[in-house]
Each structure stands twice: as C-alpha cells, then as structure tokens.
mmCIF file of C-alpha atoms in Angstrom:
data_model
loop_
_atom_site.group_PDB
_atom_site.id
_atom_site.type_symbol
_atom_site.label_atom_id
_atom_site.label_comp_id
_atom_site.label_asym_id
_atom_site.label_seq_id
_atom_site.Cartn_x
_atom_site.Cartn_y
_atom_site.Cartn_z
ATOM 1 C CA UNK A 304 76.014 90.956 87.942
ATOM 2 C CA UNK A 305 75.727 94.685 87.530
ATOM 3 C CA UNK A 306 72.345 96.281 87.983
ATOM 4 C CA UNK A 307 70.355 96.699 84.768
ATOM 5 C CA UNK A 308 68.729 100.114 84.454
ATOM 6 C CA UNK A 309 65.543 100.682 82.461
ATOM 7 C CA UNK A 310 64.892 104.251 81.466
ATOM 8 C CA UNK A 311 61.352 105.516 80.835
ATOM 9 C CA UNK A 312 60.987 107.652 77.721
ATOM 10 C CA UNK A 313 57.954 109.640 76.595
ATOM 11 C CA UNK A 314 56.581 108.233 73.380
ATOM 12 C CA UNK A 315 56.347 110.440 70.296
ATOM 13 C CA UNK A 316 53.179 110.890 68.253
ATOM 14 C CA UNK A 317 54.264 108.351 65.637
ATOM 15 C CA UNK A 318 55.246 105.884 68.377
ATOM 16 C CA UNK A 319 51.851 106.191 70.021
ATOM 17 C CA UNK A 320 50.132 105.701 66.676
ATOM 18 C CA UNK A 321 52.082 102.498 66.094
ATOM 19 C CA UNK A 322 51.271 101.184 69.571
ATOM 20 C CA UNK A 323 47.604 102.142 69.201
ATOM 21 C CA UNK A 324 47.349 100.308 65.884
ATOM 22 C CA UNK A 325 48.941 97.230 67.423
ATOM 23 C CA UNK A 326 46.784 97.302 70.539
ATOM 24 C CA UNK A 327 43.565 97.865 68.593
ATOM 25 C CA UNK A 328 44.280 95.344 65.860
ATOM 26 C CA UNK A 329 42.604 92.353 67.465
ATOM 27 C CA UNK A 330 39.271 94.087 67.917
ATOM 28 C CA UNK A 331 39.162 95.756 64.530
ATOM 29 C CA UNK A 332 40.333 92.824 62.470
ATOM 30 C CA UNK A 333 37.705 90.289 63.412
ATOM 31 C CA UNK A 334 34.711 92.239 64.571
ATOM 32 C CA UNK A 335 31.683 90.272 63.580
ATOM 33 C CA UNK A 336 32.729 87.260 61.541
ATOM 34 C CA UNK A 337 32.552 88.880 58.090
ATOM 35 C CA UNK A 338 33.097 86.820 54.958
ATOM 36 C CA UNK A 339 33.840 88.525 51.625
ATOM 37 C CA UNK A 340 34.135 91.955 53.208
ATOM 38 C CA UNK A 341 36.611 90.942 55.899
ATOM 39 C CA UNK A 342 39.735 91.960 53.980
ATOM 40 C CA UNK A 343 38.373 95.433 53.271
ATOM 41 C CA UNK A 344 37.293 95.952 56.874
ATOM 42 C CA UNK A 345 40.722 94.943 58.153
ATOM 43 C CA UNK A 346 42.484 97.245 55.727
ATOM 44 C CA UNK A 347 40.446 100.305 56.640
ATOM 45 C CA UNK A 348 40.540 99.669 60.371
ATOM 46 C CA UNK A 349 44.321 99.431 60.457
ATOM 47 C CA UNK A 350 45.181 102.306 58.129
ATOM 48 C CA UNK A 351 43.267 104.912 60.051
ATOM 49 C CA UNK A 352 40.476 105.418 57.515
ATOM 50 C CA UNK A 353 37.213 106.590 58.957
ATOM 51 C CA UNK A 354 34.114 104.462 58.713
ATOM 52 C CA UNK A 355 32.041 101.910 60.538
ATOM 53 C CA UNK A 356 35.131 100.073 61.809
ATOM 54 C CA UNK A 357 36.251 102.722 64.272
ATOM 55 C CA UNK A 358 39.205 101.883 66.476
ATOM 56 C CA UNK A 359 38.616 101.153 70.171
ATOM 57 C CA UNK A 360 40.222 103.144 72.965
ATOM 58 C CA UNK A 361 43.866 103.961 72.285
ATOM 59 C CA UNK A 362 46.742 104.507 74.712
ATOM 60 C CA UNK A 363 46.721 107.986 76.199
ATOM 61 C CA UNK A 364 48.998 110.626 74.700
ATOM 62 C CA UNK A 365 51.138 110.530 77.840
ATOM 63 C CA UNK A 366 51.816 106.787 77.511
ATOM 64 C CA UNK A 367 55.386 105.684 78.167
ATOM 65 C CA UNK A 368 57.114 102.321 77.918
ATOM 66 C CA UNK A 369 60.236 101.224 79.732
ATOM 67 C CA UNK A 370 62.276 98.179 78.738
ATOM 68 C CA UNK A 371 60.427 95.836 81.084
ATOM 69 C CA UNK A 372 57.136 96.940 79.485
ATOM 70 C CA UNK A 373 58.563 96.649 75.967
ATOM 71 C CA UNK A 374 59.578 93.081 76.787
ATOM 72 C CA UNK A 375 56.038 92.370 78.000
ATOM 73 C CA UNK A 376 54.503 93.785 74.809
ATOM 74 C CA UNK A 377 56.844 91.651 72.685
ATOM 75 C CA UNK A 378 56.081 88.471 74.620
ATOM 76 C CA UNK A 379 52.338 89.184 74.554
ATOM 77 C CA UNK A 380 52.276 89.886 70.803
ATOM 78 C CA UNK A 381 54.146 86.661 70.054
ATOM 79 C CA UNK A 382 51.948 84.575 72.337
ATOM 80 C CA UNK A 383 48.798 85.993 70.733
ATOM 81 C CA UNK A 384 49.866 85.059 67.212
ATOM 82 C CA UNK A 385 51.032 81.635 68.301
ATOM 83 C CA UNK A 386 47.631 80.972 69.886
ATOM 84 C CA UNK A 387 45.845 82.162 66.735
ATOM 85 C CA UNK A 388 48.028 79.783 64.748
ATOM 86 C CA UNK A 389 46.911 76.836 66.847
ATOM 87 C CA UNK A 390 43.278 77.672 66.050
ATOM 88 C CA UNK A 391 44.020 78.058 62.340
ATOM 89 C CA UNK A 392 45.709 74.668 62.216
ATOM 90 C CA UNK A 393 42.504 73.143 63.553
ATOM 91 C CA UNK A 394 39.897 75.199 61.680
ATOM 92 C CA UNK A 395 41.638 76.180 58.449
ATOM 93 C CA UNK A 396 40.575 74.561 55.192
ATOM 94 C CA UNK A 397 43.378 75.619 52.841
ATOM 95 C CA UNK A 398 46.619 73.698 53.231
ATOM 96 C CA UNK A 399 48.500 76.949 52.665
ATOM 97 C CA UNK A 400 46.677 78.466 55.641
ATOM 98 C CA UNK A 401 47.377 75.440 57.806
ATOM 99 C CA UNK A 402 51.061 75.445 56.865
ATOM 100 C CA UNK A 403 51.340 79.172 57.548
ATOM 101 C CA UNK A 404 49.635 78.751 60.917
ATOM 102 C CA UNK A 405 52.084 75.983 61.842
ATOM 103 C CA UNK A 406 54.969 78.306 61.032
ATOM 104 C CA UNK A 407 53.439 81.030 63.205
ATOM 105 C CA UNK A 408 53.215 78.681 66.173
ATOM 106 C CA UNK A 409 56.807 77.521 65.752
ATOM 107 C CA UNK A 410 58.396 80.895 64.983
ATOM 108 C CA UNK A 411 56.593 82.996 67.587
ATOM 109 C CA UNK A 412 57.153 80.377 70.276
ATOM 110 C CA UNK A 413 60.831 80.463 69.367
ATOM 111 C CA UNK A 414 61.001 84.246 69.675
ATOM 112 C CA UNK A 415 59.332 84.130 73.070
ATOM 113 C CA UNK A 416 61.780 81.470 74.214
ATOM 114 C CA UNK A 417 64.625 83.851 73.349
ATOM 115 C CA UNK A 418 62.892 86.766 75.080
ATOM 116 C CA UNK A 419 62.230 84.786 78.254
ATOM 117 C CA UNK A 420 65.826 83.565 78.319
ATOM 118 C CA UNK A 421 67.077 87.142 77.971
ATOM 119 C CA UNK A 422 64.953 88.688 80.717
ATOM 120 C CA UNK A 423 65.729 85.730 82.990
ATOM 121 C CA UNK A 424 69.454 86.244 82.484
ATOM 122 C CA UNK A 425 69.072 89.983 83.103
ATOM 123 C CA UNK A 426 66.926 89.244 86.172
ATOM 124 C CA UNK A 427 64.137 91.442 84.831
ATOM 125 C CA UNK A 428 60.434 90.686 85.093
ATOM 126 C CA UNK A 429 58.383 91.815 82.054
ATOM 127 C CA UNK A 430 55.968 94.483 83.299
ATOM 128 C CA UNK A 431 52.304 94.430 82.322
ATOM 129 C CA UNK A 432 51.012 97.654 80.785
ATOM 130 C CA UNK A 433 48.056 99.184 78.944
ATOM 131 C CA UNK A 434 49.300 98.157 75.494
ATOM 132 C CA UNK A 435 49.722 94.523 76.532
ATOM 133 C CA UNK A 436 46.306 94.517 78.184
ATOM 134 C CA UNK A 437 44.668 95.993 75.077
ATOM 135 C CA UNK A 438 46.462 93.441 72.922
ATOM 136 C CA UNK A 439 45.103 90.612 75.063
ATOM 137 C CA UNK A 440 41.560 92.002 75.113
ATOM 138 C CA UNK A 441 41.602 92.506 71.356
ATOM 139 C CA UNK A 442 42.978 89.023 70.766
ATOM 140 C CA UNK A 443 40.195 87.503 72.872
ATOM 141 C CA UNK A 444 37.549 89.314 70.829
ATOM 142 C CA UNK A 445 39.247 88.340 67.585
ATOM 143 C CA UNK A 446 39.367 84.697 68.691
ATOM 144 C CA UNK A 447 35.645 84.738 69.473
ATOM 145 C CA UNK A 448 34.896 86.061 65.990
ATOM 146 C CA UNK A 449 37.167 83.547 64.284
ATOM 147 C CA UNK A 450 35.611 80.672 66.222
ATOM 148 C CA UNK A 451 32.255 81.509 64.615
ATOM 149 C CA UNK A 452 33.691 81.006 61.106
ATOM 150 C CA UNK A 453 34.605 77.893 59.165
ATOM 151 C CA UNK A 454 35.962 76.796 55.808
ATOM 152 C CA UNK A 455 36.891 79.459 53.269
ATOM 153 C CA UNK A 456 35.394 82.235 55.409
ATOM 154 C CA UNK A 457 37.699 81.324 58.275
ATOM 155 C CA UNK A 458 40.719 81.150 55.982
ATOM 156 C CA UNK A 459 40.077 84.625 54.577
ATOM 157 C CA UNK A 460 39.401 86.180 57.980
ATOM 158 C CA UNK A 461 42.437 84.576 59.608
ATOM 159 C CA UNK A 462 44.832 85.564 56.829
ATOM 160 C CA UNK A 463 43.422 89.088 56.641
ATOM 161 C CA UNK A 464 44.063 89.434 60.364
ATOM 162 C CA UNK A 465 47.591 88.053 59.987
ATOM 163 C CA UNK A 466 48.397 90.595 57.269
ATOM 164 C CA UNK A 467 47.146 93.476 59.401
ATOM 165 C CA UNK A 468 48.659 92.094 62.621
ATOM 166 C CA UNK A 469 52.158 91.639 61.214
ATOM 167 C CA UNK A 470 52.082 95.084 59.625
ATOM 168 C CA UNK A 471 51.069 96.577 62.976
ATOM 169 C CA UNK A 472 53.825 94.666 64.758
ATOM 170 C CA UNK A 473 56.425 95.865 62.237
ATOM 171 C CA UNK A 474 55.248 99.460 62.663
ATOM 172 C CA UNK A 475 55.477 99.115 66.437
ATOM 173 C CA UNK A 476 58.950 97.608 66.191
ATOM 174 C CA UNK A 477 60.209 100.342 63.875
ATOM 175 C CA UNK A 478 58.576 103.329 65.556
ATOM 176 C CA UNK A 479 58.530 102.387 69.239
ATOM 177 C CA UNK A 480 59.905 99.102 70.492
ATOM 178 C CA UNK A 481 63.336 99.162 68.835
ATOM 179 C CA UNK A 482 63.988 102.943 69.090
ATOM 180 C CA UNK A 483 62.819 103.151 72.717
ATOM 181 C CA UNK A 484 64.583 100.017 73.992
ATOM 182 C CA UNK A 485 67.431 101.171 76.233
ATOM 183 C CA UNK A 486 69.034 97.830 77.067
ATOM 184 C CA UNK A 487 71.404 96.880 74.236
ATOM 185 C CA UNK A 488 70.598 93.161 74.367
ATOM 186 C CA UNK A 489 66.860 93.750 74.292
ATOM 187 C CA UNK A 490 67.263 96.148 71.357
ATOM 188 C CA UNK A 491 69.381 93.586 69.484
ATOM 189 C CA UNK A 492 66.828 90.837 70.044
ATOM 190 C CA UNK A 493 64.067 93.029 68.618
ATOM 191 C CA UNK A 494 66.250 93.933 65.638
ATOM 192 C CA UNK A 495 67.173 90.278 65.058
ATOM 193 C CA UNK A 496 63.562 89.053 64.967
ATOM 194 C CA UNK A 497 62.289 91.837 62.717
ATOM 195 C CA UNK A 498 63.212 90.075 59.422
ATOM 196 C CA UNK A 499 61.113 87.074 60.431
ATOM 197 C CA UNK A 500 58.076 89.299 61.002
ATOM 198 C CA UNK A 501 58.610 90.904 57.598
ATOM 199 C CA UNK A 502 58.843 87.469 55.969
ATOM 200 C CA UNK A 503 55.629 86.418 57.713
ATOM 201 C CA UNK A 504 53.888 89.501 56.346
ATOM 202 C CA UNK A 505 55.026 88.793 52.778
ATOM 203 C CA UNK A 506 53.909 85.176 53.007
ATOM 204 C CA UNK A 507 50.537 86.127 54.484
ATOM 205 C CA UNK A 508 49.964 88.634 51.672
ATOM 206 C CA UNK A 509 50.761 85.977 49.079
ATOM 207 C CA UNK A 510 48.294 83.561 50.661
ATOM 208 C CA UNK A 511 45.696 86.305 50.894
ATOM 209 C CA UNK A 512 46.080 86.927 47.170
ATOM 210 C CA UNK A 513 45.703 83.247 46.343
ATOM 211 C CA UNK A 514 42.596 82.918 48.510
ATOM 212 C CA UNK A 515 41.037 85.915 46.786
ATOM 213 C CA UNK A 516 41.557 84.255 43.412
ATOM 214 C CA UNK A 517 39.717 81.087 44.433
#
C-alpha cells in the first residue's frame, strides 16, 4: 500500500470559530441544570451572544488540524452524542425524546464504525488534539448537569443540547473538517454523513418545539 500523506493546514478565522463552538458546546449547553431557561441559555451560548453564559477557553488562533486529527475529532464527536443518547434513553420521559436518543446511539455508532474501518484500512491512527480534548471535557460537564435533571426538565435540557450540538457539528463540518480534509476518502466519508447530521438537527428542533408546547 502506498504511503498516505496528511498535510497540516492553518485554519482560517471562520474555521476556528466553528471548531471553538463545537469544542465549547458541552460546557455551555448544560451549565447548571436549568429548567425553563435552558433553551435560551443554549441558544445564546452557541451563537456568540454576550451574557452570563460566556464560552470557555477556545482553540488558539494558530490551531491547525491534519487529517489524523480531523478523524479524531469526528470519532470523538460521534462517541459523545452516542453516550448522551444512552443517558437520554434511561432518563427521558417523553417517548419522542427516548426514540430520538435511540436513533442517536445507532446512527453515531454506525458513523464511527465507518470511520474506524477507514483509518484502519489506511493504517492511520487518529491523533488526539486540543479540540477533541475540549469536546471530551465539555461532554463530561454536560453529562454531570444532565444527570441532576429528571422528567420534563431533563427532556428539555437534553433536546436543547442536541439542537445546539448538531448545529455546531454541521458548522464544523462545513467550515473546517470537510474543507481541510486532504485524504479523498476521509473527505468523502465526512460529506456522506453530513445529511444524517442535518436530519438529526431538524428532528431535534421539531421535538424541541413540541416539548415547548406541552
């Protein structure tokens, strides 16, 4: 097999913004177990509005991602949402939330299976990086906050996070992960899974609207 080369590219301002939003999402979305105000807090924290929900440390302006790091970010993001889905299946009250969470577990696990198969075939090891580490730290904090909630409050907080999380992932895919991927097969995989993320976002928004009407 020919050697696979991974080129490092300097991220643009919009790329860094997308990565920062993705990396910071876990902390901002579930900071403190809010109930009725959760949706508003998530919206402001992920759109860059100023206020009490300030974003945690962002990647430095000189941040770069090579293909091995992009693969790691993709695998990490999928694993995080799959894990959150497992919790929502157990703690969710609404059947719509439980069904959505089940889909997240199945779909994101499937994407990661494809990603692992690809990097294994290319003999590439996904490389840990600051974005992946921030994603993991944020997800841990978000999980702690969600664990403190139950019933309708949990449903609203979980779905609000899913709306913000999938929007952040789509922004990262469009502005950084897909454009910066140098390996053609990795780029194609990211392009192929994008429609599923968009469908998840639409479904989460619909559920969020129905929960708000209850």
